Coordinates of C-alpha atoms and ligand atoms in Angstrom, one line a residue:
X1 CA 0.0 0.0 0.0
X2 CA 1.3 3.4 -1.0
X3 CA 0.3 6.4 1.2
X4 CA 1.2 9.8 -0.1
X5 CA 0.1 13.5 0.3
X6 CA -2.5 14.8 -2.2
X7 CA -2.6 18.5 -1.4
X8 CA -4.4 20.6 1.2
X9 CA -7.9 21.9 1.3
X10 CA -8.6 25.7 1.5
X11 CA -9.3 25.2 5.2
X12 CA -5.8 23.8 5.6
X13 CA -6.5 20.2 6.0
X14 CA -4.0 17.8 4.5
X15 CA -5.5 15.2 2.0
X16 CA -3.9 11.8 1.4
X17 CA -4.0 9.3 -1.4
X18 CA -3.8 5.6 -1.0
X19 CA -2.8 3.0 -3.7
X20 CA -4.1 -0.5 -3.1
X21 CA -3.0 -3.3 -5.5
X22 CA -4.4 -6.8 -5.8
X23 CA -3.1 -10.1 -7.3
X24 CA -5.8 -9.9 -10.0
X25 CA -4.1 -6.8 -11.4
X26 CA -6.8 -4.5 -10.2
X27 CA -5.3 -1.5 -8.5
X28 CA -7.2 1.4 -7.0
X29 CA -6.5 4.9 -5.7
X30 CA -8.6 6.2 -2.8
X31 CA -8.5 9.8 -1.4
X32 CA -9.2 10.8 2.2
X33 CA -11.1 13.8 0.5
X34 CA -14.7 12.6 0.0
X35 CA -13.6 9.0 0.3
X36 CA -13.2 9.3 -3.4
X37 CA -12.2 6.3 -5.5
X38 CA -10.0 8.3 -7.8
X39 CA -9.1 5.4 -10.2
X40 CA -9.6 1.7 -10.7
X41 CA -7.1 0.1 -13.1
X42 CA -8.5 -3.1 -14.5
X43 CA -7.2 -5.6 -17.0
X44 CA -8.7 -6.4 -20.4
X45 CA -8.6 -9.8 -22.2
X46 CA -4.9 -9.2 -23.1
X47 CA -4.1 -8.2 -19.5
X48 CA -3.7 -4.5 -20.5
X49 CA -4.7 -2.2 -17.6
X50 CA -6.9 0.9 -18.1
X51 CA -8.2 3.3 -15.6
X52 CA -12.0 2.7 -15.8
X53 CA -13.3 5.4 -13.6
X54 CA -13.9 9.1 -14.2
X55 CA -12.0 11.6 -12.0
X56 CA -9.4 14.3 -11.7
X57 CA -5.6 14.3 -11.4
X58 CA -5.4 16.8 -8.6
X59 CA -7.2 17.8 -5.5
X60 CA -8.3 21.0 -7.2
X61 CA -10.5 19.0 -9.5
X62 CA -12.3 17.4 -6.6
X63 CA -12.7 20.7 -4.7
X64 CA -14.5 22.2 -7.7
X65 CA -16.4 19.0 -8.7
X66 CA -20.2 19.2 -9.0
X67 CA -20.6 15.7 -10.5
X68 CA -19.6 13.6 -7.4
X69 CA -17.0 11.8 -9.5
X70 CA -16.0 8.7 -7.5
X71 CA -17.2 10.2 -4.2
X72 CA -19.0 8.9 -1.1
X73 CA -22.4 10.4 -0.9
X74 CA -24.3 11.3 2.3
X75 CA -26.2 11.9 4.4
X76 CA -28.7 11.2 1.7
X77 CA -28.0 9.9 -1.8
X78 CA -30.1 11.6 -4.5
X79 CA -33.0 14.0 -4.1
X80 CA -35.3 15.0 -1.3
X81 CA -38.2 17.0 -2.6
X82 CA -37.9 20.8 -1.7
X83 CA -35.3 19.7 0.9
X84 CA -38.2 19.1 3.3
X85 CA -39.5 16.2 5.2
X86 CA -41.2 15.5 8.6
X87 CA -40.1 13.0 11.1
X88 CA -41.9 12.1 14.3
X89 CA -44.3 15.0 13.8
X90 CA -41.6 17.7 13.3
X91 CA -40.7 19.4 10.0
X92 CA -37.1 19.8 8.8
X93 CA -35.7 22.0 6.1
X94 CA -32.5 20.9 4.4
X95 CA -30.0 22.8 2.2
X96 CA -31.3 22.9 -1.4
X97 CA -28.7 22.6 -4.1
X98 CA -30.5 21.2 -7.2
X99 CA -33.4 23.2 -8.6
X100 CA -34.9 23.9 -5.1
X101 CA -34.4 20.3 -4.1
X102 CA -31.8 18.6 -1.8
X103 CA -29.3 16.5 -3.7
X104 CA -26.6 14.1 -2.4
X105 CA -26.4 15.6 1.1
X106 CA -26.6 19.3 0.2
X107 CA -23.9 22.0 -0.4
X108 CA -21.3 20.3 1.7
X109 CA -22.2 16.6 1.8
X110 CA -20.0 13.7 2.8
X111 CA -18.2 14.1 -0.6
X112 CA -16.7 17.4 0.6
X113 CA -15.4 16.1 3.9
X114 CA -11.8 15.0 4.7
X115 CA -12.3 11.6 6.2
X116 CA -10.1 10.1 8.9
X117 CA -8.3 7.1 7.4
X118 CA -6.9 3.8 8.6
X119 CA -5.3 1.3 6.3
X120 CA -5.5 -2.4 7.2
X121 CA -4.5 -5.8 6.0
X122 CA -6.7 -8.8 6.6
X123 CA -5.2 -12.1 5.3
X124 CA -5.0 -11.6 1.5
X125 CA -7.3 -8.6 1.6
X126 CA -6.1 -5.0 2.0
X127 CA -8.2 -2.0 2.7
X128 CA -8.9 1.4 4.0
X129 CA -11.3 2.4 6.8
X130 CA -12.7 5.9 6.5
X131 CA -14.5 7.7 9.3
X132 CA -16.6 10.9 9.2
X133 CA -18.7 12.6 11.8
X134 CA -21.6 14.7 10.6
X135 CA -22.6 17.1 13.4
X136 CA -26.2 17.8 14.5
X137 CA -27.7 20.3 12.1
X138 CA -25.4 19.5 9.3
X139 CA -27.0 20.8 6.0
X140 CA -30.3 20.9 8.1
X141 CA -30.3 17.3 9.2
X142 CA -31.2 16.4 12.8
X143 CA -28.8 14.6 15.1
X144 CA -25.1 13.7 14.9
X145 CA -24.3 10.9 12.5
X146 CA -21.1 8.8 12.8
X147 CA -20.2 7.1 9.5
X148 CA -17.6 4.5 8.7
X149 CA -17.0 3.3 5.2
X150 CA -14.6 0.4 4.6
X151 CA -13.1 -0.3 1.2
X152 CA -11.6 -3.8 1.0
X153 CA -9.7 -5.0 -2.1
X154 CA -9.6 -8.8 -2.5
X155 CA -7.1 -10.8 -4.5
X156 CA -9.9 -11.6 -7.0
X157 CA -10.4 -8.0 -8.1
X158 CA -13.4 -7.1 -5.9
X159 CA -13.8 -3.8 -4.1
X160 CA -16.0 -4.5 -1.1
X161 CA -17.7 -1.4 0.3
X162 CA -19.1 -1.6 3.7
X163 CA -21.2 1.3 5.0
X164 CA -21.9 1.7 8.7
X165 CA -23.6 4.6 10.4
X166 CA -25.1 5.4 13.8
X167 CA -27.0 8.5 14.9
X168 CA -27.8 10.2 18.3
X169 CA -31.3 11.4 17.1
X170 CA -33.6 10.0 14.4
X171 CA -32.5 11.2 10.9
X172 CA -32.6 10.0 7.3
X173 CA -29.4 8.2 6.2
X174 CA -28.8 6.9 2.7
X175 CA -25.2 6.4 1.7
X176 CA -23.8 5.5 -1.7
X177 CA -20.6 5.3 -3.8
X178 CA -20.7 7.6 -6.8
X179 CA -18.1 6.2 -9.2
X180 CA -18.7 6.7 -12.9
X181 CA -17.4 3.7 -15.0
X182 CA -16.1 3.6 -18.5
X183 CA -14.7 0.1 -19.1
X184 CA -13.0 1.1 -22.3
X185 CA -10.9 3.5 -20.2
X186 CA -11.6 7.0 -18.9
X187 CA -11.4 9.5 -21.8
X188 CA -12.2 6.8 -24.4
X189 CA -15.5 7.9 -25.8
X190 CA -18.9 7.3 -24.3
X191 CA -20.5 4.3 -22.6
X192 CA -23.3 3.8 -25.1
X193 CA -21.7 0.7 -26.5
X194 CA -21.3 -1.0 -23.1
X195 CA -23.8 -3.8 -22.5
X196 CA -25.8 -3.6 -19.3
X197 CA -27.9 -6.1 -17.4
X198 CA -29.9 -4.9 -14.3
X199 CA -31.6 -7.3 -12.0
X200 CA -34.7 -5.2 -11.6
X201 CA -38.1 -5.9 -12.9
X202 CA -39.4 -2.5 -11.7
X203 CA -38.1 1.1 -11.5
X204 CA -39.3 4.3 -9.9
X205 CA -40.5 6.7 -12.7
X206 CA -39.8 10.4 -12.0
X207 CA -41.5 13.7 -12.5
X208 CA -39.9 16.7 -14.2
X209 CA -37.7 17.4 -11.2
X210 CA -36.2 13.9 -11.4
X211 CA -38.0 12.9 -8.2
X212 CA -39.8 9.5 -8.0
X213 CA -43.6 9.9 -8.3
X214 CA -44.0 7.0 -5.8
X215 CA -45.0 4.5 -8.4
X216 CA -43.0 1.2 -8.8
X217 CA -43.4 0.6 -12.6
X218 CA -42.7 -2.7 -14.4
X219 CA -39.7 -2.3 -16.8
X220 CA -41.2 -4.9 -19.2
X221 CA -41.8 -3.4 -22.6
X222 CA -40.0 -0.2 -21.8
X223 CA -36.4 1.1 -22.5
X224 CA -35.8 0.4 -18.8
X225 CA -35.9 -3.4 -19.3
X226 CA -32.3 -4.5 -18.7
X227 CA -33.3 -7.9 -17.3
X228 CA -31.4 -9.3 -20.3
X229 CA -28.2 -7.7 -21.4
X230 CA -28.7 -4.7 -23.7
X231 CA -26.5 -1.9 -25.0
X232 CA -26.8 1.2 -22.9
X233 CA -27.3 3.2 -26.1
X234 CA -29.8 0.9 -27.8
X235 CA -32.9 2.7 -26.6
X236 CA -31.5 5.8 -24.8
X237 CA -32.8 8.2 -27.4
X238 CA -36.2 6.5 -27.8
X239 CA -39.3 8.7 -27.7
X240 CA -40.1 7.8 -24.2
X241 CA -41.5 10.2 -21.5
X242 CA -39.2 9.0 -18.8
X243 CA -36.0 9.2 -20.9
X244 CA -37.1 12.7 -22.1
X245 CA -37.6 13.9 -18.5
X246 CA -34.2 12.8 -17.4
X247 CA -32.3 13.3 -20.7
X248 CA -31.4 9.6 -20.7
X249 CA -31.1 7.2 -17.8
X250 CA -31.1 8.8 -14.4
X251 CA -33.5 6.5 -12.6
X252 CA -33.7 4.3 -9.5
X253 CA -34.2 0.6 -10.3
X254 CA -35.8 -1.6 -7.7
X255 CA -33.3 -4.4 -7.3
X256 CA -35.0 -7.9 -7.3
X257 CA -34.2 -9.1 -3.9
X258 CA -35.2 -12.5 -2.5
X259 CA -35.2 -11.0 0.9
X260 CA -34.3 -7.5 1.9
X261 CA -30.6 -7.0 2.9
X262 CA -29.3 -10.1 1.1
X263 CA -26.2 -9.5 -1.0
X264 CA -27.6 -10.0 -4.6
X265 CA -26.5 -9.2 -8.1
X266 CA -27.8 -5.8 -9.1
X267 CA -25.9 -5.2 -12.4
X268 CA -23.5 -6.5 -14.9
X269 CA -21.7 -4.0 -17.1
X270 CA -19.4 -5.1 -20.0
X271 CA -17.3 -3.4 -22.6
X272 CA -17.6 -5.9 -25.4
X273 CA -14.5 -4.8 -27.2
X274 CA -11.9 -5.0 -24.4
X275 CA -13.8 -7.7 -22.4
X276 CA -13.6 -5.7 -19.2
X277 CA -16.6 -6.4 -17.0
X278 CA -18.0 -5.1 -13.8
X279 CA -20.5 -7.1 -11.6
X280 CA -22.2 -5.0 -8.9
X281 CA -23.7 -6.9 -5.9
X282 CA -25.5 -5.1 -3.1
X283 CA -27.7 -5.4 0.0
X284 CA -29.5 -2.2 -1.0
X285 CA -33.1 -2.2 -2.4
X286 CA -32.3 0.2 -5.2
X287 CA -29.7 1.3 -7.7
X288 CA -29.6 4.6 -9.5
X289 CA -28.5 4.1 -13.1
X290 CA -27.1 7.5 -14.3
X291 CA -25.8 7.7 -17.9
X292 CA -23.8 10.9 -17.4
X293 CA -26.4 13.1 -19.1
X294 CA -25.3 16.2 -17.3
X295 CA -21.6 15.8 -18.3
X296 CA -21.2 18.4 -21.0
X297 CA -17.5 18.6 -21.7
X298 CA -17.0 22.0 -20.0
X299 CA -14.9 20.4 -17.1
X300 CA -11.6 18.7 -17.7
X301 CA -11.0 15.3 -16.1
X302 CA -7.9 13.2 -15.9
X303 CA -5.2 14.0 -18.3
X304 CA -7.0 17.3 -19.1
X305 CA -9.6 15.3 -21.2
X306 CA -13.0 17.0 -21.1
X307 CA -15.7 15.0 -19.2
X308 CA -18.0 14.7 -22.1
X309 CA -21.7 13.7 -22.5
X310 CA -22.4 10.2 -21.4
X311 CA -18.7 9.4 -21.0
X312 CA -19.3 7.4 -17.8
X313 CA -22.0 5.4 -16.2
X314 CA -22.8 5.5 -12.5
X315 CA -24.4 2.5 -10.8
X316 CA -25.3 3.9 -7.4
X317 CA -26.6 1.4 -5.0
X318 CA -29.0 3.1 -2.5
X319 CA -32.4 3.3 -0.9
X320 CA -34.9 5.1 -3.1
X321 CA -34.7 8.9 -3.7
X322 CA -37.1 11.0 -1.6
X323 CA -37.9 8.1 0.7
X324 CA -38.4 10.5 3.7
X325 CA -41.5 11.8 1.9
X326 CA -42.7 8.4 0.5
X327 CA -44.1 6.2 3.4
X328 CA -44.5 3.2 1.0
X329 CA -40.8 3.2 0.1
X330 CA -38.3 1.2 2.4
X331 CA -37.5 3.4 5.3
X332 CA -34.3 5.4 5.5
X333 CA -34.7 6.6 9.0
X334 CA -31.9 5.7 11.3
X335 CA -32.7 5.8 15.1
X336 CA -30.4 6.0 18.1
X337 CA -29.4 2.5 19.2
X338 CA -29.8 1.1 15.7
X339 CA -27.1 0.7 13.0
X340 CA -27.3 1.5 9.3
X341 CA -25.3 -1.3 7.6
X342 CA -25.1 -2.0 3.9
X343 CA -22.6 -3.6 1.5
X344 CA -21.9 -3.2 -2.1
X345 CA -19.3 -5.1 -4.1
X346 CA -17.8 -3.9 -7.4
X347 CA -16.2 -7.0 -9.0
X348 CA -13.9 -6.3 -11.9
X349 CA -13.7 -9.3 -14.3
X350 CA -12.6 -10.2 -17.8
X351 CA -15.4 -11.7 -20.0
X352 CA -14.7 -14.0 -22.9
X353 CA -15.2 -12.7 -26.5
Ligands
BGC1 C1 -28.2 11.9 -10.0 C2 -28.1 12.9 -11.2 C3 -27.1 13.9 -10.8 C4 -25.7 13.2 -10.7 C5 -24.6 14.1 -10.3 C6 -26.9 11.3 -9.9 O1 -26.9 10.4 -8.8 O2 -29.2 11.0 -10.2 O3 -29.4 13.5 -11.4 O4 -26.9 14.9 -11.9 O5 -25.9 12.2 -9.6 O6 -24.9 14.9 -9.3

């Protein structure tokens, strides 16, 4: 494991970068800033490594970032309508940072925090524990939340991500990892030719503000049916109301679980040309599939290459957006004495031609 300085925040906090390598060839870089996965180097069929995640070369990029590239997201992944909800009979108002709604924890979410880090080795696994305390009132949320995220890299090329949180007052908590993948390699075109399979027979359609309407809609017969592998781009420009509202895929899929909290396959992504594949397993009930529709080439990523339209695909395992206002959705309320625990595994594999 390599541990090195990665600059200093404007507040004067030192940021570190960690390099973790595995026998599979998969090597990752993790930052203490935002718990960002800065890069994942993964082999193709010929064993050639490419960096398959979108990101920036320097801390400055992450300080300016508005796309959550590679970051840990909290307290609440995705949108909460008008930044408002009520809990135990009391109303709360959160910071609004996306068209009058609350997105990804607000103006200074967990992605903008410098996390405390502790590298570890556990048999053949190596990893990094990251801790962050979100104070009472943070971005409008009630209670103090203590969060721990553990990244474990296995010899087989898996990144196991464990989320743990406790709170000293009832509060919504919904944590995710916001990596954007391009299995051809970052900076190499768009992700429209990747094939995608999503283990979801339903999704949560959205309104014009990209917030779920509350409906769980069958994917069958729609461009949201990825129950069998399909190219991301095959139907993305179809004349479909949901695709129009979001400008592509930017929707929460209801992962088909046998029982809630089991680790199940949520998605399989493949770059057919290189053979690089990614399997995503999760204990979460949902996964936001976001096709990078808001990336517009105005910001430069790694190597100075513009982050262009649909150049990365995010597969964000999560509870459903806006759950604090949707009593029928699985609850995201964390209460004192309870633990929020969830696991997501990104497994980088090589698929045959
Ligand atoms: C959201 C998008 C948002 C993106 C970057 C995704 O999780 O669903 O609407 O633009 O994150 O913030």
